[in-house]
Coordinates of C-alpha atoms in Angstrom, one line a residue:
M1 CA 17.2 18.6 3.6
S2 CA 18.0 15.0 2.5
E3 CA 17.7 12.2 4.9
P4 CA 21.1 10.7 5.9
G5 CA 22.3 8.5 3.1
L6 CA 19.7 9.4 0.5
K7 CA 20.9 11.2 -2.6
R8 CA 19.0 13.8 -4.7
E9 CA 19.0 11.9 -8.0
L10 CA 15.6 13.1 -9.5
G11 CA 15.5 16.0 -11.9
L12 CA 12.4 17.3 -13.7
R13 CA 12.6 14.8 -16.5
D14 CA 13.3 11.9 -14.1
L15 CA 10.4 13.0 -11.8
T16 CA 7.9 13.5 -14.6
F17 CA 8.5 9.9 -15.9
F18 CA 8.5 8.7 -12.3
C19 CA 5.0 10.3 -11.8
I20 CA 3.8 8.9 -15.2
A21 CA 5.0 5.4 -14.2
C22 CA 3.2 5.6 -10.8
I23 CA 0.0 7.0 -12.2
V24 CA -0.6 5.5 -15.6
G25 CA -1.4 1.8 -15.7
A26 CA -2.2 0.1 -19.0
R27 CA -4.3 -2.3 -17.0
W28 CA -7.2 0.1 -16.6
I29 CA -7.8 0.8 -20.3
P30 CA -9.3 -2.6 -21.1
A31 CA -11.6 -2.4 -18.1
A32 CA -12.7 1.1 -19.1
A33 CA -13.3 0.0 -22.7
H34 CA -15.3 -3.1 -21.6
A35 CA -17.6 -0.7 -19.7
G36 CA -18.2 1.3 -22.9
P37 CA -17.5 4.7 -24.4
G38 CA -19.1 6.5 -21.4
S39 CA -15.9 5.7 -19.6
V40 CA -14.2 8.6 -21.4
T41 CA -16.4 11.0 -19.5
L42 CA -15.6 9.2 -16.3
W43 CA -11.9 9.7 -17.0
L44 CA -12.4 13.3 -17.5
M45 CA -14.5 13.6 -14.3
A46 CA -11.9 11.7 -12.3
A47 CA -9.2 14.1 -13.7
V48 CA -11.2 17.2 -12.6
F49 CA -12.5 16.0 -9.2
F50 CA -9.6 13.8 -8.1
V51 CA -6.3 14.1 -10.0
V52 CA -6.2 18.0 -10.0
P53 CA -7.1 18.1 -6.3
L54 CA -4.5 15.4 -5.5
A55 CA -1.8 17.3 -7.5
V56 CA -2.6 20.5 -5.6
A57 CA -2.5 18.7 -2.3
V58 CA 0.8 16.9 -3.0
A59 CA 2.5 20.0 -4.3
A60 CA 1.4 22.0 -1.2
L61 CA 2.3 19.3 1.3
T62 CA 5.7 18.6 -0.1
A63 CA 6.5 22.3 0.1
K64 CA 5.2 22.4 3.7
Y65 CA 7.0 19.2 4.7
P66 CA 10.1 18.7 2.7
G67 CA 12.0 15.4 3.1
A68 CA 11.5 11.7 2.8
G69 CA 8.3 10.0 3.9
G70 CA 5.5 11.8 2.0
L71 CA 2.1 11.0 3.3
Y72 CA 3.6 9.6 6.6
L73 CA 5.4 12.9 7.2
W74 CA 2.4 15.0 6.4
T75 CA -0.1 13.0 8.5
R76 CA 2.3 12.8 11.5
G77 CA 2.9 16.6 11.4
D78 CA -0.9 17.5 11.1
F79 CA -2.6 14.7 13.1
G80 CA 0.0 13.2 15.4
P81 CA 2.3 10.1 15.5
F82 CA -0.3 7.3 15.5
H83 CA -2.3 8.7 12.6
G84 CA 0.9 9.2 10.6
F85 CA 1.7 5.5 11.3
L86 CA -1.8 4.3 10.5
C87 CA -1.8 6.3 7.3
F88 CA 1.6 4.8 6.2
W89 CA 0.6 1.2 7.3
T90 CA -2.6 1.1 5.3
Y91 CA -1.1 2.7 2.3
W92 CA 1.8 0.3 2.4
M93 CA -0.5 -2.7 2.7
G94 CA -2.6 -1.3 -0.2
I95 CA 0.5 -1.2 -2.4
A96 CA 1.4 -4.7 -1.3
C97 CA -2.0 -5.9 -2.5
W98 CA -1.6 -3.7 -5.7
F99 CA 1.7 -5.5 -6.7
P100 CA 0.1 -9.0 -7.2
T101 CA -2.9 -7.7 -9.1
A102 CA -0.8 -5.5 -11.4
A103 CA 1.7 -8.3 -11.9
I104 CA -1.1 -10.7 -12.9
F105 CA -2.6 -8.3 -15.3
Y106 CA 0.6 -7.2 -17.0
M107 CA 2.0 -10.7 -17.4
R108 CA -1.3 -12.2 -18.5
A109 CA -1.7 -9.3 -21.0
G110 CA 1.8 -9.9 -22.2
F111 CA 1.1 -13.6 -22.9
Y112 CA -2.1 -13.0 -24.7
T113 CA -0.7 -10.2 -26.9
L114 CA 2.2 -12.4 -27.9
G115 CA -0.3 -14.6 -29.8
S116 CA -2.1 -18.0 -29.5
T117 CA 1.2 -19.9 -28.9
Y118 CA 1.7 -18.1 -25.6
A119 CA -1.9 -17.1 -24.7
R120 CA -2.6 -20.5 -23.1
L121 CA 0.3 -19.8 -20.6
G122 CA -1.7 -16.8 -19.3
D123 CA -4.4 -19.2 -18.0
Q124 CA -1.9 -21.5 -16.2
R125 CA -1.2 -20.5 -12.7
F126 CA 2.4 -21.8 -12.5
Y127 CA 3.6 -19.9 -15.5
L128 CA 1.7 -16.7 -14.8
L129 CA 2.7 -16.5 -11.2
T130 CA 6.4 -17.3 -11.9
V131 CA 6.7 -14.6 -14.5
A132 CA 4.8 -12.2 -12.3
L133 CA 7.1 -12.7 -9.4
L134 CA 10.1 -12.4 -11.6
A135 CA 8.8 -9.0 -13.0
I136 CA 8.2 -7.8 -9.3
W137 CA 11.7 -8.6 -8.1
I138 CA 13.5 -7.3 -11.2
A139 CA 11.8 -4.0 -10.7
L140 CA 12.5 -3.9 -7.0
G141 CA 16.0 -5.1 -7.5
T142 CA 17.0 -2.3 -9.9
N143 CA 15.8 0.3 -7.3
M144 CA 17.5 -1.6 -4.4
V145 CA 20.9 -1.2 -6.0
G146 CA 20.5 2.6 -6.2
L147 CA 18.1 5.2 -7.5
K148 CA 20.8 6.2 -10.0
V149 CA 20.2 2.9 -11.5
G150 CA 16.6 2.3 -10.5
K151 CA 15.3 5.6 -12.0
W152 CA 16.0 4.2 -15.5
T153 CA 13.5 1.5 -14.8
Q154 CA 10.9 4.2 -14.1
N155 CA 12.2 6.2 -17.2
A156 CA 11.8 3.2 -19.5
G157 CA 8.4 2.5 -18.1
G158 CA 7.2 6.1 -18.6
T159 CA 8.8 6.2 -22.1
A160 CA 7.0 2.9 -23.0
T161 CA 3.7 4.4 -21.7
W162 CA 4.0 7.3 -24.1
L163 CA 4.9 5.0 -26.9
L164 CA 2.0 2.7 -26.1
G165 CA -0.4 5.6 -26.1
V166 CA 0.9 6.8 -29.5
L167 CA 0.8 3.3 -31.0
L168 CA -2.8 2.6 -29.8
V169 CA -4.1 5.9 -31.2
S170 CA -2.2 5.5 -34.5
T171 CA -3.4 2.0 -34.9
A172 CA -7.0 2.9 -34.1
A173 CA -6.9 5.7 -36.7
L174 CA -5.7 3.4 -39.4
V175 CA -8.4 0.9 -38.5
W176 CA -11.0 3.6 -38.6
A177 CA -9.8 4.8 -42.0
R178 CA -10.0 1.3 -43.5
R179 CA -13.2 -0.2 -42.1
G180 CA -14.8 2.4 -39.7
T181 CA -15.3 2.1 -35.9
A182 CA -16.5 -1.1 -34.2
T183 CA -18.3 1.0 -31.5
P184 CA -20.4 4.2 -31.9
I185 CA -18.5 6.7 -29.8
H186 CA -21.1 8.2 -27.5
I187 CA -19.1 9.4 -24.5
W188 CA -22.1 10.3 -22.2
P189 CA -22.4 7.4 -19.8
K190 CA -25.6 5.6 -18.7
W191 CA -25.9 6.6 -15.1
D192 CA -26.8 3.6 -12.9
W193 CA -25.2 1.8 -9.9
G194 CA -22.9 -0.1 -12.1
T195 CA -21.5 3.0 -13.7
L196 CA -21.1 4.7 -10.4
T197 CA -19.4 1.7 -8.8
F198 CA -16.9 1.3 -11.8
G199 CA -16.2 5.0 -12.0
A200 CA -15.6 5.5 -8.2
A201 CA -13.5 2.4 -7.6
S202 CA -11.7 1.5 -10.9
I203 CA -11.5 4.8 -12.7
A204 CA -10.5 6.9 -9.6
Y205 CA -8.0 4.2 -8.5
G206 CA -6.5 4.2 -12.0
M207 CA -5.9 8.0 -11.7
S208 CA -4.3 7.7 -8.3
G209 CA -0.5 7.6 -7.5
M210 CA 0.5 11.2 -7.5
E211 CA 1.2 11.0 -3.8
A212 CA 4.0 8.5 -4.4
A213 CA 6.2 11.3 -5.7
G214 CA 5.9 13.0 -2.4
S215 CA 7.6 10.1 -0.7
M216 CA 10.7 10.9 -2.7
G217 CA 11.0 14.4 -1.4
A218 CA 14.5 14.0 0.0
E219 CA 15.7 12.7 -3.4
I220 CA 14.3 15.3 -5.7
R221 CA 16.5 18.3 -6.8
D222 CA 14.7 21.5 -5.8
P223 CA 11.4 19.7 -4.8
K224 CA 9.4 22.8 -4.2
R225 CA 9.9 23.9 -7.9
T226 CA 10.3 20.5 -9.6
L227 CA 7.4 18.5 -8.1
P228 CA 4.5 20.8 -9.1
R229 CA 5.8 21.1 -12.6
A230 CA 6.2 17.2 -12.9
A231 CA 2.8 16.6 -11.2
W232 CA 0.9 18.8 -13.7
M233 CA 2.6 17.3 -16.7
A234 CA 2.0 13.8 -15.5
A235 CA -1.6 14.6 -14.7
A236 CA -2.3 16.0 -18.1
F237 CA -0.6 13.0 -19.8
A238 CA -2.7 10.5 -17.7
T239 CA -5.9 12.1 -18.7
V240 CA -5.1 12.1 -22.4
F241 CA -3.6 8.6 -22.3
Y242 CA -6.7 7.0 -20.5
S243 CA -9.3 8.9 -22.6
L244 CA -7.6 8.3 -26.0
G245 CA -6.6 4.9 -25.1
T246 CA -10.1 3.9 -24.2
I247 CA -11.5 5.3 -27.5
S248 CA -8.8 3.5 -29.4
L249 CA -9.7 0.1 -28.1
L250 CA -13.4 0.7 -28.8
V251 CA -12.6 1.8 -32.5
I252 CA -11.0 -1.6 -33.0
L253 CA -13.5 -3.9 -31.1
P254 CA -16.9 -3.5 -29.5
P255 CA -17.1 -3.4 -25.6
E256 CA -18.4 -7.0 -25.2
K257 CA -15.4 -8.4 -27.0
I258 CA -12.8 -6.6 -24.8
N259 CA -11.9 -8.7 -21.7
D260 CA -10.7 -6.4 -18.8
L261 CA -7.8 -8.7 -18.3
S262 CA -6.8 -9.8 -21.8
G263 CA -8.3 -6.9 -23.7
L264 CA -5.1 -5.4 -25.0
G265 CA -4.3 -8.8 -26.5
D266 CA -7.7 -9.1 -28.1
V267 CA -7.3 -5.6 -29.6
S268 CA -3.9 -6.1 -30.9
V269 CA -4.8 -9.3 -32.6
A270 CA -7.9 -7.8 -34.2
A271 CA -6.0 -4.7 -35.3
G272 CA -3.2 -6.8 -36.7
T273 CA -5.7 -8.8 -38.8
V274 CA -7.3 -5.7 -40.3
L275 CA -4.1 -4.0 -41.1
S276 CA -2.2 -7.1 -42.1
A277 CA 0.5 -6.3 -39.5
A278 CA 1.6 -9.5 -37.7
W279 CA 4.4 -7.5 -35.9
L280 CA 1.8 -5.3 -34.0
S281 CA 1.0 -7.8 -31.3
P282 CA 4.6 -8.5 -30.2
L283 CA 5.3 -4.8 -30.2
I284 CA 2.3 -3.9 -28.0
A285 CA 3.3 -6.9 -25.8
L286 CA 6.7 -5.4 -25.3
M287 CA 5.4 -2.0 -24.4
I288 CA 2.9 -3.5 -21.9
L289 CA 5.6 -5.5 -20.1
A290 CA 7.9 -2.4 -20.0
C291 CA 5.0 -0.3 -18.7
G292 CA 4.5 -2.8 -15.9
V293 CA 8.1 -3.2 -14.8
G294 CA 8.4 0.7 -14.8
Q295 CA 5.3 0.9 -12.6
F296 CA 6.5 -1.8 -10.2
G297 CA 9.8 0.1 -9.9
G298 CA 8.3 3.6 -9.4
I299 CA 5.7 2.6 -6.8
G300 CA 8.0 0.1 -5.1
A301 CA 10.7 2.8 -4.7
A302 CA 8.3 5.4 -3.4
T303 CA 6.5 3.0 -1.0
S304 CA 9.8 1.8 0.5
R305 CA 10.6 5.2 1.8
L306 CA 7.6 5.1 4.1
P307 CA 8.7 2.3 6.5
F308 CA 12.2 3.7 6.3
V309 CA 11.1 7.0 7.8
A310 CA 8.9 5.1 10.4
G311 CA 12.1 3.1 11.2
V312 CA 14.0 6.4 11.7
D313 CA 11.2 7.4 14.1
H314 CA 11.7 4.0 16.0
L315 CA 8.2 3.0 15.2
L316 CA 9.5 -0.1 13.3
P317 CA 12.5 -2.4 14.0
K318 CA 15.9 -0.7 13.5
A319 CA 16.5 -2.6 10.4
F320 CA 14.0 -0.6 8.4
A321 CA 16.0 2.6 9.0
R322 CA 19.2 1.1 7.5
I323 CA 20.6 2.6 4.3
H324 CA 22.8 0.4 2.3
P325 CA 26.5 1.7 2.6
R326 CA 27.1 1.3 -1.1
W327 CA 23.8 1.7 -2.8
G328 CA 22.4 4.4 -0.6
T329 CA 18.9 2.9 -0.5
P330 CA 16.6 1.6 2.2
Y331 CA 17.1 -1.9 1.1
I332 CA 15.4 -3.7 4.0
S333 CA 12.2 -1.7 3.3
I334 CA 12.3 -2.8 -0.3
L335 CA 12.9 -6.4 0.6
A336 CA 10.0 -6.3 3.0
L337 CA 7.6 -5.0 0.4
G338 CA 8.6 -7.6 -2.1
T339 CA 8.2 -10.4 0.5
V340 CA 4.7 -9.4 1.6
A341 CA 3.7 -8.9 -2.1
T342 CA 4.9 -12.4 -2.9
F343 CA 3.1 -13.8 0.1
L344 CA -0.3 -12.2 -0.9
L345 CA 0.2 -13.2 -4.5
A346 CA 0.4 -16.9 -3.4
A347 CA -2.1 -16.7 -0.4
Y348 CA -5.0 -15.2 -2.3
Q349 CA -4.9 -18.1 -4.9
L350 CA -6.1 -20.5 -2.2
G351 CA -9.7 -21.8 -2.6
D352 CA -10.7 -19.6 -5.5
T353 CA -10.4 -19.4 -9.3
M354 CA -7.7 -17.0 -10.5
R355 CA -10.3 -14.5 -11.6
V356 CA -12.0 -14.5 -8.2
A357 CA -8.7 -14.1 -6.4
Y358 CA -7.8 -11.2 -8.7
D359 CA -11.2 -9.5 -7.9
E360 CA -10.7 -10.0 -4.2
L361 CA -7.2 -8.5 -4.3
V362 CA -8.4 -5.5 -6.3
S363 CA -11.2 -4.8 -3.8
L364 CA -8.9 -5.0 -0.8
M365 CA -6.4 -3.0 -2.7
V366 CA -8.9 -0.1 -3.3
I367 CA -10.1 -0.1 0.3
T368 CA -6.6 0.0 1.9
G369 CA -5.3 2.2 -0.9
F370 CA -8.0 4.9 -0.5
L371 CA -8.2 5.1 3.3
P372 CA -4.9 7.2 3.4
Y373 CA -6.4 9.7 1.1
L374 CA -8.7 10.7 3.9
Y375 CA -5.6 11.9 5.8
I376 CA -3.9 13.3 2.7
F377 CA -6.9 15.5 1.9
G378 CA -7.2 16.3 5.6
S379 CA -3.6 17.7 5.6
A380 CA -4.5 19.6 2.4
W381 CA -7.5 21.2 4.2
K382 CA -5.0 22.3 7.0
A383 CA -2.6 23.6 4.4
G384 CA -5.4 25.9 3.1
K385 CA -6.3 23.9 -0.1
R386 CA -10.0 23.5 1.0
L387 CA -11.7 23.2 -2.4
S388 CA -9.2 20.4 -3.4
A389 CA -9.7 18.7 0.0
A390 CA -13.5 18.6 -0.3
S391 CA -13.4 17.3 -3.8
G392 CA -10.8 14.6 -2.9
W393 CA -12.7 13.5 0.2
A394 CA -16.0 13.1 -1.8
V395 CA -14.3 10.8 -4.3
T396 CA -12.4 8.9 -1.7
V397 CA -15.5 8.0 0.4
L398 CA -17.5 7.0 -2.8
A399 CA -14.6 4.7 -3.9
I400 CA -14.4 3.0 -0.6
V401 CA -18.1 2.4 -0.5
C402 CA -18.3 1.1 -4.0
S403 CA -15.3 -1.2 -3.5
V404 CA -17.1 -3.5 -1.3
V405 CA -19.8 -4.3 -3.9
P406 CA -19.0 -7.7 -5.4
T407 CA -18.7 -8.1 -9.2
A408 CA -20.9 -10.4 -11.3
E409 CA -18.0 -13.0 -11.4
I410 CA -18.3 -13.4 -7.6
S411 CA -20.5 -16.5 -6.8
N412 CA -19.9 -16.8 -3.1
V413 CA -20.7 -13.3 -1.8
W414 CA -20.2 -14.2 1.8
L415 CA -16.7 -15.5 1.3
F416 CA -15.9 -12.5 -0.8
E417 CA -17.1 -10.0 1.8
G418 CA -15.7 -12.0 4.7
K419 CA -12.2 -11.9 3.1
L420 CA -12.5 -8.1 2.6
A421 CA -13.7 -7.6 6.1
A422 CA -11.0 -9.7 7.6
G423 CA -8.3 -8.2 5.4
T424 CA -9.3 -4.7 6.3
V425 CA -9.6 -5.4 10.0
A426 CA -6.3 -7.2 10.0
V427 CA -4.5 -4.2 8.4
I428 CA -5.9 -1.7 10.9
A429 CA -5.4 -3.9 13.9
S430 CA -1.9 -4.9 12.9
A431 CA -1.1 -1.1 12.7
W432 CA -2.3 -0.6 16.2
V433 CA -0.4 -3.6 17.6
V434 CA 2.9 -2.6 15.9
Y435 CA 2.6 1.0 16.9
R436 CA 1.8 0.4 20.5
R437 CA 4.6 -2.1 20.8
H438 CA 7.3 0.4 19.5
A439 CA 5.8 3.6 20.8
A440 CA 5.8 2.1 24.4
R441 CA 9.5 1.5 24.0

């Protein structure tokens, strides 16, 4: 049954593109390519041990708990009100941290891919942060005025992701035919701590996002039938996209020349030079930006349903439970997410280089983003999906542990770890304070 005021606007096509927009992020391909061809095996392992279990869990839990709220609804039903609130709160905060990091990547990649005239703007905070904020609010704004409009943002992002994948693979094939591969494609990774850390944190996080579709349960047509089909198609596409996309970048450039922030720009320029195709970089830049805005819209729309349902349960101020009378969306929840993401984007720039600020936000994003999976797979266990739960738990715990390990770019380890600890404690403590205050009423 739909929540009051929410409309069932998502069919199979819309939900499939929605899932693709939430799961697939072009930002993870340069990072994987920079780590070398062994990343392809890590993508496949993440698909088997994390994405498939998560798809099984989300499908089972959406059928068990139909309605808006997703992971909040599941955890509340299986573990009690506070655990449901803590799960929602940490997930919501993790997404608030995700927005700034994703916006920095997509906008910087867009600047670099447009060519040398614009590349310097990607290194200037004022221009980068201005465009990043603009992209965030455009995506959230289209979903605020109604899912009937907002879903086309996600559809455009999902379509652009398909096209970007086809374009990268086609370009790499032409480069290979003309001058061979820049990197020997040996996909078996070198197993060491660095590989384990990268695989557990970055690769696994890059394959997450399926649970976002569960938050839209009250707005999906025939969710018990539609969501599993969309989830499997999106999971298959994500696996193929990440694996072939990583190989494509490595065919064009060797790993040491692919920067994890500006790598798509580096590759598009190199491929354009080999193929004498000056139009290639602007086209890839357009696809990257469309992918980013679609992902902002999809994840923003899904995440905004969590505080809405918590507001309906009187665990947040009444404003969060409001549905706009004309648009039929939880507009206060969407505004709150955008406001917190804007604050974090600005706050984490203080006292650090942009690169260090980015790494700090990514680590905090992974910690807070993965904590709710402990609950999600716990609910899957109770729903009888025990093999999926055990596999998901193992990857989740490993990702959380690896996310606290500083990267080579971090010079002040104590400041880095202090910010992570303070940020994590603040998220959990704030959940307790807010819950206690409203539960007591």
